[in-house]
Coordinates of C-alpha atoms (C1' of nucleotides) in Angstrom, one line a residue:
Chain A
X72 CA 0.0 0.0 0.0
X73 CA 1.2 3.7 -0.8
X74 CA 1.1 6.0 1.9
X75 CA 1.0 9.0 -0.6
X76 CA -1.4 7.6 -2.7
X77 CA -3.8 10.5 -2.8
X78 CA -1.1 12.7 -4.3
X79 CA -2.1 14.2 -7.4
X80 CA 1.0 16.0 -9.5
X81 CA -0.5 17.2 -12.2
X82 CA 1.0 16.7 -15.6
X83 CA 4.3 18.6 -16.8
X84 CA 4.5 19.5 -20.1
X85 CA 7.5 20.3 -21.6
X86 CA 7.6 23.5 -24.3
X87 CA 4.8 24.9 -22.8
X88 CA 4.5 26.6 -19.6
X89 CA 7.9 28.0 -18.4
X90 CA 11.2 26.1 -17.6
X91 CA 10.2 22.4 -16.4
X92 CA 11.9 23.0 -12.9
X93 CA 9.4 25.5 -12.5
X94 CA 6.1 23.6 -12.8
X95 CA 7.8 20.8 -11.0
X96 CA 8.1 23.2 -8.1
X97 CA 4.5 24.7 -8.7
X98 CA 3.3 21.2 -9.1
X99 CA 4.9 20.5 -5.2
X100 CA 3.8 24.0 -3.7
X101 CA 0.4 23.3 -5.2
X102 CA 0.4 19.9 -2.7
X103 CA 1.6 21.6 0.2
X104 CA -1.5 24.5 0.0
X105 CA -4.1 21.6 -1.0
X106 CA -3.0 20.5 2.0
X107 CA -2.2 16.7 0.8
X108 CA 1.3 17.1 2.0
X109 CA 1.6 18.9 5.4
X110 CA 4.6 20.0 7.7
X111 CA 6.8 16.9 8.1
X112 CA 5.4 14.7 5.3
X113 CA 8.1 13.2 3.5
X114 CA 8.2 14.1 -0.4
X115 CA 8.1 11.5 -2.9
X116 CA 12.5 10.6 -3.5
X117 CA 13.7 12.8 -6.6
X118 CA 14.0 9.9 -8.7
X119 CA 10.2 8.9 -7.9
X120 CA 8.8 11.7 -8.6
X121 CA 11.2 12.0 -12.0
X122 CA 9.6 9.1 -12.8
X123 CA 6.0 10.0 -12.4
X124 CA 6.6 13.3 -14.1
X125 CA 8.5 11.9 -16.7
X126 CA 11.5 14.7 -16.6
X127 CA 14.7 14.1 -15.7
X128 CA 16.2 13.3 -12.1
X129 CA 18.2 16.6 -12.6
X130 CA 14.8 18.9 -13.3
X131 CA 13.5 17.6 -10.0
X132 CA 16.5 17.6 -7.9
X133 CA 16.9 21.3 -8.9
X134 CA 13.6 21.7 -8.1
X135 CA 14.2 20.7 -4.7
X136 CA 17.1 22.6 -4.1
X137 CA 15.3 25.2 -4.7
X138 CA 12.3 24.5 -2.6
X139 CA 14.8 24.3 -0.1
X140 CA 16.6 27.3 -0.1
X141 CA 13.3 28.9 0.1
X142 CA 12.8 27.0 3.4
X143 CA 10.0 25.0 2.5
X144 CA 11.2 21.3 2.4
X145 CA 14.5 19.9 3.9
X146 CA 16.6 17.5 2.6
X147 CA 18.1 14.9 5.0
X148 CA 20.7 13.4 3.2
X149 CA 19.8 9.4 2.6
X150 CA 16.7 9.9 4.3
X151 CA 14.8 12.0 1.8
X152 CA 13.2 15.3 1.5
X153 CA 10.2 16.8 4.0
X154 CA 8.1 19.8 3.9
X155 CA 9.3 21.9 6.1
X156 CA 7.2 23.4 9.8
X157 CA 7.3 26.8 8.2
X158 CA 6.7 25.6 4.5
X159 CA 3.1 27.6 4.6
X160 CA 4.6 30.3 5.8
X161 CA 7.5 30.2 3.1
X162 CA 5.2 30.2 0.6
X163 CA 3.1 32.9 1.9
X164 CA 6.0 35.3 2.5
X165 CA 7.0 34.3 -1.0
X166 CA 3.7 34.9 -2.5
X167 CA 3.4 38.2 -0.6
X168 CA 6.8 39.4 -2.1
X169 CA 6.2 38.3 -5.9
X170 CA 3.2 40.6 -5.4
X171 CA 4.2 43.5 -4.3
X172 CA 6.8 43.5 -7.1
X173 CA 4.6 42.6 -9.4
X174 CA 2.2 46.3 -8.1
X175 CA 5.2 48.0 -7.8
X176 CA 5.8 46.8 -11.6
X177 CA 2.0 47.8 -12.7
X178 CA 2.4 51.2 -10.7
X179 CA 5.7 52.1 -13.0
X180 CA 3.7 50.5 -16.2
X181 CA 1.0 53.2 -15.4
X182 CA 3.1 56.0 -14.8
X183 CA 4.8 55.1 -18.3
X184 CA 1.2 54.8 -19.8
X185 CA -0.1 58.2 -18.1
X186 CA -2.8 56.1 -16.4
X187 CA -3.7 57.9 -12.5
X188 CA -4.0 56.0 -9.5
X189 CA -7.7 55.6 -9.7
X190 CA -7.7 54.2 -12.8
X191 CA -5.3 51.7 -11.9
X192 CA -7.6 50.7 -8.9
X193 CA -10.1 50.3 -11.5
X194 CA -8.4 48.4 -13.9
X195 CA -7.5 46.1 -11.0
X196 CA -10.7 45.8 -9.1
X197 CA -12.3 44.5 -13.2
X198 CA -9.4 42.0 -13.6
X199 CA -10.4 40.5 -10.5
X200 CA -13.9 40.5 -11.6
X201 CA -12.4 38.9 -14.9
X202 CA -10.3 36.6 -13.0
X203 CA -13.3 35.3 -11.1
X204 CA -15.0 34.7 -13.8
X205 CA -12.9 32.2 -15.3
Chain B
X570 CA 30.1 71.6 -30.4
X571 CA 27.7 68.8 -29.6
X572 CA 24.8 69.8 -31.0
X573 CA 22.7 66.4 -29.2
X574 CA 24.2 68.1 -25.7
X575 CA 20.3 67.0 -24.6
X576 CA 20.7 63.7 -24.8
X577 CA 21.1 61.9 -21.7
X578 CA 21.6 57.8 -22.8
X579 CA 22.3 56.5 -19.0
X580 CA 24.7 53.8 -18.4
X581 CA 24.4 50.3 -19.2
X582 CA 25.6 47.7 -17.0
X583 CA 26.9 44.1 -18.1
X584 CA 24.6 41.2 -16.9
X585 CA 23.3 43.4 -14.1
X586 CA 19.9 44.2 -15.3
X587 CA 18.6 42.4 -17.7
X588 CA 19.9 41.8 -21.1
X589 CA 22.3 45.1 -22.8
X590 CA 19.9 45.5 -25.9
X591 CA 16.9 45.6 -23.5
X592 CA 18.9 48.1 -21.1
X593 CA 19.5 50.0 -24.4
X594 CA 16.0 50.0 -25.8
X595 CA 14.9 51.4 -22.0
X596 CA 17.6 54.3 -22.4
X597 CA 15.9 55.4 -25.9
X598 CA 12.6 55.0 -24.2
X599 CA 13.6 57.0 -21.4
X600 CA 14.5 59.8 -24.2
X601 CA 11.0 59.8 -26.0
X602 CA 9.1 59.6 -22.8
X603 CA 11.1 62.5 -21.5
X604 CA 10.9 64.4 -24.5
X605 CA 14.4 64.9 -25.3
X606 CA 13.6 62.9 -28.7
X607 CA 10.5 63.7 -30.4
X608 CA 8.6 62.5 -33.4
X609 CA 11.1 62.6 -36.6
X610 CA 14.2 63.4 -34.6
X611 CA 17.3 61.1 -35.8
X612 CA 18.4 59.4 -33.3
X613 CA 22.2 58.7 -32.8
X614 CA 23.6 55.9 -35.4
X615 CA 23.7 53.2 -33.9
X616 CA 28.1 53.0 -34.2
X617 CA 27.7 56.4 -32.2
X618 CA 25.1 55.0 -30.1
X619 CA 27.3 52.3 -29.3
X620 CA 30.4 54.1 -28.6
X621 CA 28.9 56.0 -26.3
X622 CA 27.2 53.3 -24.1
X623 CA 30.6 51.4 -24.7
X624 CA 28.4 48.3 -26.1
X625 CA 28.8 46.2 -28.9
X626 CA 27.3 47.9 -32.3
X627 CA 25.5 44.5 -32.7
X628 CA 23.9 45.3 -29.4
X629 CA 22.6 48.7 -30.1
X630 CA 21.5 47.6 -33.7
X631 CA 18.9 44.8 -32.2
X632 CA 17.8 47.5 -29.7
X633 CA 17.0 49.6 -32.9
X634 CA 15.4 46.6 -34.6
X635 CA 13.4 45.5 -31.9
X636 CA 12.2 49.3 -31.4
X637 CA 11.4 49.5 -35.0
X638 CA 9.4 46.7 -34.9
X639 CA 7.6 47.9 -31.9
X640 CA 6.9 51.4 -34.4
X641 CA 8.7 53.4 -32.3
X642 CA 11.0 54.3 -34.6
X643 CA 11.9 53.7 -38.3
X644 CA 15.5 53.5 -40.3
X645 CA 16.7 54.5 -43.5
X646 CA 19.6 52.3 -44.9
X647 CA 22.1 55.2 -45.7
X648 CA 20.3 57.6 -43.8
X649 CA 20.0 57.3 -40.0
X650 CA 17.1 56.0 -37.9
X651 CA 14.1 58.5 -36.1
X652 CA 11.4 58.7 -34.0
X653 CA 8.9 57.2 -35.5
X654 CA 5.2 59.6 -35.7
X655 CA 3.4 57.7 -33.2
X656 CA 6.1 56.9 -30.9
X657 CA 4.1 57.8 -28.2
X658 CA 1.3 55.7 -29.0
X659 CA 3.4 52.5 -29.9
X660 CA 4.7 53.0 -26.3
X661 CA 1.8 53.5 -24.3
X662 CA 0.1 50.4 -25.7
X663 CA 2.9 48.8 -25.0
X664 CA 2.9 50.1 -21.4
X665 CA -0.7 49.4 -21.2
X666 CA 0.1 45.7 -22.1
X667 CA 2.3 45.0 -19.7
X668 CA 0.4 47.1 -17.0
X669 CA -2.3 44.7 -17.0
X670 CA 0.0 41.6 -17.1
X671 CA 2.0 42.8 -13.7
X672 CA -1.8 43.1 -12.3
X673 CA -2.9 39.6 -13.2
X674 CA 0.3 38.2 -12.2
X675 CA -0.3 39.8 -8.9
X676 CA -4.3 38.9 -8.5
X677 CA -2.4 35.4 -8.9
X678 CA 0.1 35.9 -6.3
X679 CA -2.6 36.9 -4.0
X680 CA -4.4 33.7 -4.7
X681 CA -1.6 31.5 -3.4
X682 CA -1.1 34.2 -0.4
X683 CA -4.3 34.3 1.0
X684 CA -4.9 37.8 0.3
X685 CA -8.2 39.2 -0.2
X686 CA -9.6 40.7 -3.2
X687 CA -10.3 44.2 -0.8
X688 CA -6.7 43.3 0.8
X689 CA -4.6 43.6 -2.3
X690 CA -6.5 46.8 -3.5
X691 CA -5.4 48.1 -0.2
X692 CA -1.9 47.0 -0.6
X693 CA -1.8 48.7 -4.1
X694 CA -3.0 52.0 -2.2
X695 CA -0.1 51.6 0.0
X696 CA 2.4 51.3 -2.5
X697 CA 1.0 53.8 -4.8
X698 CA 1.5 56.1 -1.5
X699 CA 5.0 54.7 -1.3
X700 CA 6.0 55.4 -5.1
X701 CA 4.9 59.1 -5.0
X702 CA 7.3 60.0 -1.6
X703 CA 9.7 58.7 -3.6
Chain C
X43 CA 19.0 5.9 -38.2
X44 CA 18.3 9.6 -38.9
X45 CA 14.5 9.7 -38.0
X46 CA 14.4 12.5 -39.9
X47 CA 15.1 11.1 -43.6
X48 CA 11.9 13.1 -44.9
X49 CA 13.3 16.7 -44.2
X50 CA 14.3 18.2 -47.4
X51 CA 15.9 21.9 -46.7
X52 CA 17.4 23.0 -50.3
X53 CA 20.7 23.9 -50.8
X54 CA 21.4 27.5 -49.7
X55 CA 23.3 29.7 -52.4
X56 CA 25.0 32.7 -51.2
X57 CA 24.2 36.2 -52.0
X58 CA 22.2 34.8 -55.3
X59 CA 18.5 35.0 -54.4
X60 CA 18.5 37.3 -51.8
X61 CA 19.7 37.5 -48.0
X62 CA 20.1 33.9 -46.6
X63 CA 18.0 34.1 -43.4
X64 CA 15.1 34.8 -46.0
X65 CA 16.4 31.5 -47.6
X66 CA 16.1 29.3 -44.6
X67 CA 13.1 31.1 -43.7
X68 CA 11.7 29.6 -47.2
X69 CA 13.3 26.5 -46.4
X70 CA 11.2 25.8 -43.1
X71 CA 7.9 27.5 -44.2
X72 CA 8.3 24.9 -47.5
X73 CA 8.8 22.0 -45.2
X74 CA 5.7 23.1 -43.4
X75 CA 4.1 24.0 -46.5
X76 CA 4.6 20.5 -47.7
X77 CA 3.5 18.6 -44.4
X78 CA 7.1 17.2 -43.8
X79 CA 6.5 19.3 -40.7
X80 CA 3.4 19.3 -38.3
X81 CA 2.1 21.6 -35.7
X82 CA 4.1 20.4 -32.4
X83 CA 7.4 18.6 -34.5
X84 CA 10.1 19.9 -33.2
X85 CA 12.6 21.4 -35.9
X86 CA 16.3 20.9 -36.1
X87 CA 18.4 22.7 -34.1
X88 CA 19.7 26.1 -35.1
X89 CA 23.1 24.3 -34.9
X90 CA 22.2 21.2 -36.5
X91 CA 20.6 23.2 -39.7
X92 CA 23.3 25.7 -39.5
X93 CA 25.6 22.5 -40.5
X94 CA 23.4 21.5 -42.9
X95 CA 22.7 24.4 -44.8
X96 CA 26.3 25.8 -44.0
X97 CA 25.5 28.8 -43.0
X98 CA 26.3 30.3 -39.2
X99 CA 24.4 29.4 -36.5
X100 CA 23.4 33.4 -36.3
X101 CA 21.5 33.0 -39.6
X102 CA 19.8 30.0 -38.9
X103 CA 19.0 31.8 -35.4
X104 CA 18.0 34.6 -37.0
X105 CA 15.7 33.1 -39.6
X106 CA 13.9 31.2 -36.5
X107 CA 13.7 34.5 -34.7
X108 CA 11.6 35.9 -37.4
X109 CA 9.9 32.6 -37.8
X110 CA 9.2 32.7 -33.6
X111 CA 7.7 36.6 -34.2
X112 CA 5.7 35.6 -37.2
X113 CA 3.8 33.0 -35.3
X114 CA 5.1 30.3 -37.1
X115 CA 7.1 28.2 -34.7
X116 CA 7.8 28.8 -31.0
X117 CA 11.2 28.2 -29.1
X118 CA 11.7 26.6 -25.9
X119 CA 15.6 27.4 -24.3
X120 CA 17.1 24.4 -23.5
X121 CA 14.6 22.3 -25.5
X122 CA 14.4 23.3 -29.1
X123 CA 12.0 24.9 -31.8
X124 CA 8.9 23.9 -32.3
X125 CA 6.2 24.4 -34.9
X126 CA 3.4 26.2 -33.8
X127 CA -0.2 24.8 -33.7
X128 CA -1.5 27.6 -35.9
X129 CA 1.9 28.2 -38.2
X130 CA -0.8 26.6 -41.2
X131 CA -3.0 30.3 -40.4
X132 CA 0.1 32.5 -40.4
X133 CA 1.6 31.3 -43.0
X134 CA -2.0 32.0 -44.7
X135 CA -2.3 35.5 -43.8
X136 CA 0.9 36.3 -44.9
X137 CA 1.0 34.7 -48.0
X138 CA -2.1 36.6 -49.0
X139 CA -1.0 40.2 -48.2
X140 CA 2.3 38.9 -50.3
X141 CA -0.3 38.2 -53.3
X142 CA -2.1 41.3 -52.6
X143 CA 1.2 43.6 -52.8
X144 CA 2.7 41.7 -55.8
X145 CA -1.3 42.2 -57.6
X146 CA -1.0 45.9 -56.6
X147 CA 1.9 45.9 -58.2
X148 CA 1.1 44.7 -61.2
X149 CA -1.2 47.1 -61.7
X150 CA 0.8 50.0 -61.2
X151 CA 2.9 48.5 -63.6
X152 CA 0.0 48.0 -66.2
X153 CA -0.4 51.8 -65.6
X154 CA 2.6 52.6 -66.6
X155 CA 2.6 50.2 -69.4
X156 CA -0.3 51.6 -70.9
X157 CA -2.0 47.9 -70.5
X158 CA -5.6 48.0 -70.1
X159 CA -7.6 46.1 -67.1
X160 CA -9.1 43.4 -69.8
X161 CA -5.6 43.0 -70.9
X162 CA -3.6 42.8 -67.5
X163 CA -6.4 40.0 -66.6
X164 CA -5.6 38.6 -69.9
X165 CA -1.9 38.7 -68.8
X166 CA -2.5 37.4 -65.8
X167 CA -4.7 33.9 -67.7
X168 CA -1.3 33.4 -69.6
X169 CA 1.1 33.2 -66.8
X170 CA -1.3 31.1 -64.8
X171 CA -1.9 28.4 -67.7
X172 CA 2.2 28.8 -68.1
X173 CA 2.9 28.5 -64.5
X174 CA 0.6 24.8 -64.5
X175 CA 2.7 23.7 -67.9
X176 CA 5.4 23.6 -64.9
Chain D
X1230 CA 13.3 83.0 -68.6
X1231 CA 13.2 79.2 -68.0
X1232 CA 12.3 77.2 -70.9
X1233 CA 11.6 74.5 -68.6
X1234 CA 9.1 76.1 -66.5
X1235 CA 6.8 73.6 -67.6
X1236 CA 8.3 70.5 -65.9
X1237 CA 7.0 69.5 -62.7
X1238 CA 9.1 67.0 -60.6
X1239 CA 7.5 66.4 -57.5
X1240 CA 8.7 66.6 -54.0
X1241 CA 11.5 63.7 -53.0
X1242 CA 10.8 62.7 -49.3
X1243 CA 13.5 61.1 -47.3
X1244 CA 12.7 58.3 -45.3
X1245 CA 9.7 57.6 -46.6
X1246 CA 8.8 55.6 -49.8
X1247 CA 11.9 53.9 -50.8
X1248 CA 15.4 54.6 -52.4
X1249 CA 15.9 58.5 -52.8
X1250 CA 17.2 57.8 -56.1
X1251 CA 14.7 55.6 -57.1
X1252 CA 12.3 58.4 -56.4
X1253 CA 14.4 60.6 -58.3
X1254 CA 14.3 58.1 -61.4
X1255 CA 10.4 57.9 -60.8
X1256 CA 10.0 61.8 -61.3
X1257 CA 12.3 61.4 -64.7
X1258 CA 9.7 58.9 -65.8
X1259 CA 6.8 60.5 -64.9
X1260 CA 7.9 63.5 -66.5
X1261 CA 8.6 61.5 -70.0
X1262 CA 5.0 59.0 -69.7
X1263 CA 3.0 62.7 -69.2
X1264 CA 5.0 63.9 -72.5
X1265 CA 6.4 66.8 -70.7
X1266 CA 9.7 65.8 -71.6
X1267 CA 10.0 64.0 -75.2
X1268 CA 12.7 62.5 -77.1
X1269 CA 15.2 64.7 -77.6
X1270 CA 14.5 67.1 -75.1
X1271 CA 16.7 67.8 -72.8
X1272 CA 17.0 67.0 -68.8
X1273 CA 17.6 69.5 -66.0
X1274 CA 21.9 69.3 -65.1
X1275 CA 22.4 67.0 -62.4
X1276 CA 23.0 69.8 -60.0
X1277 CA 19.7 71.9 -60.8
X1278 CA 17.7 68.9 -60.5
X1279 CA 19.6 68.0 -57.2
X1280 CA 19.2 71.4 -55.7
X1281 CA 15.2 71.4 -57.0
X1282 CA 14.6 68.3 -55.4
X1283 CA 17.0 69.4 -52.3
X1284 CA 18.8 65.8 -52.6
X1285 CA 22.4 65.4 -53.2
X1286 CA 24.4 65.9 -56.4
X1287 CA 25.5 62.3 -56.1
X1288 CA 21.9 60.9 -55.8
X1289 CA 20.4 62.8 -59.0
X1290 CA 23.8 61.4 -60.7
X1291 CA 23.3 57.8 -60.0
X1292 CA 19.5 58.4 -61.0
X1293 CA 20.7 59.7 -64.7
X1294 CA 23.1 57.1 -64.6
X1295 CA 20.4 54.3 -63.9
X1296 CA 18.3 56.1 -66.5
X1297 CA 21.0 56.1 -69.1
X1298 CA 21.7 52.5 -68.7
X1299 CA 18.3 51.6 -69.2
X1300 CA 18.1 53.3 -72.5
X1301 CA 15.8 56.0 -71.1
X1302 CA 18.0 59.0 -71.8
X1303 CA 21.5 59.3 -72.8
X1304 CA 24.4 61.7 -71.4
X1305 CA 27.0 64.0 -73.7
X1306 CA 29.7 65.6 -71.8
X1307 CA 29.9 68.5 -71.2
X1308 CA 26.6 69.1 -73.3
X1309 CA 23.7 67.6 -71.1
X1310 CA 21.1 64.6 -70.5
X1311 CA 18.7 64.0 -73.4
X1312 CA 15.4 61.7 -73.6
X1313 CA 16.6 59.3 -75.9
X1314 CA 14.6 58.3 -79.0
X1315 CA 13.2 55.0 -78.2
X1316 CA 12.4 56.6 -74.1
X1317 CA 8.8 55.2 -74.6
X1318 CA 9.6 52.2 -75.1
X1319 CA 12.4 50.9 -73.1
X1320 CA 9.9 52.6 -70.6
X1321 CA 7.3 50.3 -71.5
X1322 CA 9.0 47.0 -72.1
X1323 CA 10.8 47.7 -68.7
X1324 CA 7.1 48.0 -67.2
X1325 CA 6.1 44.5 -69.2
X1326 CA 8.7 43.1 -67.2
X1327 CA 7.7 44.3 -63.5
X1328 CA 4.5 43.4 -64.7
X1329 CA 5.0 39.9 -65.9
X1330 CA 7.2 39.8 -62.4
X1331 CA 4.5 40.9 -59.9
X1332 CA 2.2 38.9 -61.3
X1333 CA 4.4 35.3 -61.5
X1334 CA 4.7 36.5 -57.7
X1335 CA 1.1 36.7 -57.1
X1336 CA 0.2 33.1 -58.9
X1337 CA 3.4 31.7 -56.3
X1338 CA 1.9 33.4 -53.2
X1339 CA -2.0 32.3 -54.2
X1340 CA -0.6 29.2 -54.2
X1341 CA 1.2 28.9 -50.9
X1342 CA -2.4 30.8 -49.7
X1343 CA -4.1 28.0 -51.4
X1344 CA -6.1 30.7 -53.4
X1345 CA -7.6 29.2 -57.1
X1346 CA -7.2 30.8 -60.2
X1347 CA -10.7 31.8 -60.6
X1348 CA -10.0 33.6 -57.0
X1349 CA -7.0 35.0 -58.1
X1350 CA -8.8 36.6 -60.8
X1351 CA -11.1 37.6 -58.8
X1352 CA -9.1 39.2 -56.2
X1353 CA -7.1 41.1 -59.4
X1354 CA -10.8 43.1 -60.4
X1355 CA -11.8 43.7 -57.1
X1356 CA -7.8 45.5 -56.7
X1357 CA -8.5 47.2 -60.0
X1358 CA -11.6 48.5 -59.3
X1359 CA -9.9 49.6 -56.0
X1360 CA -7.2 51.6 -57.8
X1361 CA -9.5 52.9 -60.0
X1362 CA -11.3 54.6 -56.8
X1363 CA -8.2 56.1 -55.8
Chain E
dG1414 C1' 28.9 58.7 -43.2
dT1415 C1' 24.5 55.6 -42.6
dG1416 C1' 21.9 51.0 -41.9
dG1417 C1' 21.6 45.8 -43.6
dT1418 C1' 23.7 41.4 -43.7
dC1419 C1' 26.9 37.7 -42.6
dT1420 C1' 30.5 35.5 -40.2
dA1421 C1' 33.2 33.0 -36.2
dG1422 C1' 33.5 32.4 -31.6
dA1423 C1' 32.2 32.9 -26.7
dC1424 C1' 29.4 32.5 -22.3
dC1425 C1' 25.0 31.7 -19.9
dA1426 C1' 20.5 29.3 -18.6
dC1427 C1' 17.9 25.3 -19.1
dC1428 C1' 17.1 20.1 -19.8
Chain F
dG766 C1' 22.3 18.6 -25.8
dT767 C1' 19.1 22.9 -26.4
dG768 C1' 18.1 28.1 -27.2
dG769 C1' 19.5 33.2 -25.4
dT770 C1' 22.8 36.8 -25.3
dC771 C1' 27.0 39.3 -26.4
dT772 C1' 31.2 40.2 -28.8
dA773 C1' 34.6 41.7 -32.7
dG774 C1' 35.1 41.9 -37.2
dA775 C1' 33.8 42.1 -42.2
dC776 C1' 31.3 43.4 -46.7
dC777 C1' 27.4 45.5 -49.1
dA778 C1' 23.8 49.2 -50.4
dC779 C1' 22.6 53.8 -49.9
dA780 C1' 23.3 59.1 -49.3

DNA sequence: GTGGTCTAGACCACC
DNA sequence: GTGGTCTAGACCACA
């Protein structure tokens, strides 16, 4: 019996989407805030999870270097990989930075576009309507 | 005499920001958005151009390219390159483009964060604050 | 075993028929044209035709740069070149406003000729049955 | 008085519409096809024509040059440019030619577009009746 | 002098 | 291995 059987990595496709480390990494965060891997879990071994994703052993070990300089698994070595206590919070402070830049970004976009302030809130406030929508 | 004396190309640094061309391309920007190069004005060849920013001339001429093909400017084999009539316009759809791509990015961001929708237009307010005390 | 037997790129000829990016671009878009290459095949690599063709790598890059803008394939770093799904429609489109500029031209030339419009169209039978005794 | 007040070579804009001495041979022509200028006559010198059309001496020089080795006109030292005798038509069979050109060019495109002949046809009346409009 | 094209050779990021 | 970027150097067409 597989203890991890109600993982679900979702299907990388190469030429697609962004570099395959990437959405090997997006494909492990997305576990971790689904909640089907929780603080302490043990991650499937890099050449597992290779396997099942059908990249190579390198794309997935880089994505878990990664992942763990970011402070959300740890690797012991000949043990394995785990997510790490803080891994929610990692990911939270992570998503909270990649937004602000991206604002700060839009804010310098509109100054260049001679959009004001207000109508940047508005275009924002109907991209979230648009968002929900989909 | 110089008669560009106007001109104000900024430096470009090696592999700090981005690629050189793209650096280059943001310094002409810079120039038409300022107003220091207007509709028809030649701008410097791109050898000069070069020279100056002590870049390769291969480097300033895909700058020039990729800013033609954006219609921000056009060249004339022989003659010189300019600011192309609706310079402004090319740009400011451009800006607009990639305004609205920073604000999805971050509706996404705040997704994975847990931010709320009301949340992250507050956190816009903030930084709008933020970018005009600077 | 070259799993690629069917590719047929033509010879390139130097400085005869116009610049040589143009040539490869010709090349690919008759490979596609011709169904040697589908939506999703991946094409050689910009090194691997460069060899083949010998020409430099920077033209072969270059004619998949403007293939890449045109729609017509897409690249992947670290992957390769691909064709894209709707390369068939681009290719379309931009054979048309070819056939529309060459027509326009034709006129202008009848113009100046002192051809009439029954007798351009006339022309225009002749070279058609000509072209199909080809 | 100038006993060539009647010619009437129209403005050359840089930058704008191809070749400046292409231009400059397309006002010689136009001048000859309206019979403003007829065998025998003779052309403005290179320099009057270069300092009427504000291009350079060396530009209006290659244009007569182009023009002379087309048949169109012919040069004496030290005497002048003269329309030649058989201007018309070396005109005219060098219009055949673009025109027999442009419209090979068109039948290749239609069929990369995969455009039939009776739509090819079609497509030529409908651009007729187009320039007709203009 | 200008831009347009082509070349050989290098280093980097990604797989 | 792949594409992405940068470089130095050359020759051509045009003004």
């Amino acid at each position: 019996m597989d203890d991890r059987s109600s993982l679900r990595f979702g299907p990388i496709s190469s030429a697609a989407e962004g570099p395959l480390y990437q959405q090997v990494i997006a494909a492990v965060v997305r576990e971790i805030g689904a909640g089907r891997l929780a603080p302490g879990d043990m991650l499937p071994s890099v050449r597992k999870l290779a396997s099942d994703l059908l990249v190579s052993v390198i794309t997935t070990k880089r994505a878990y270097d990664d992942l763990e300089r970011a402070g959300v698994i740890y690797s012991r070595q000949g043990v394995g990989a785990f997510v790490a206590p803080a891994a929610s919070d990692a990911l939270r402070s992570d998503a909270l930075d990649h937004l602000k830049t991206a604002l700060r970004d839009a804010i310098a976009a509109a100054a260049r576009a001679n959009v004001s302030d207000t109508q940047l809130i508005q275009i924002l406030r109907t991209l979230i309507e648009e968002a929900h929508r989909t």
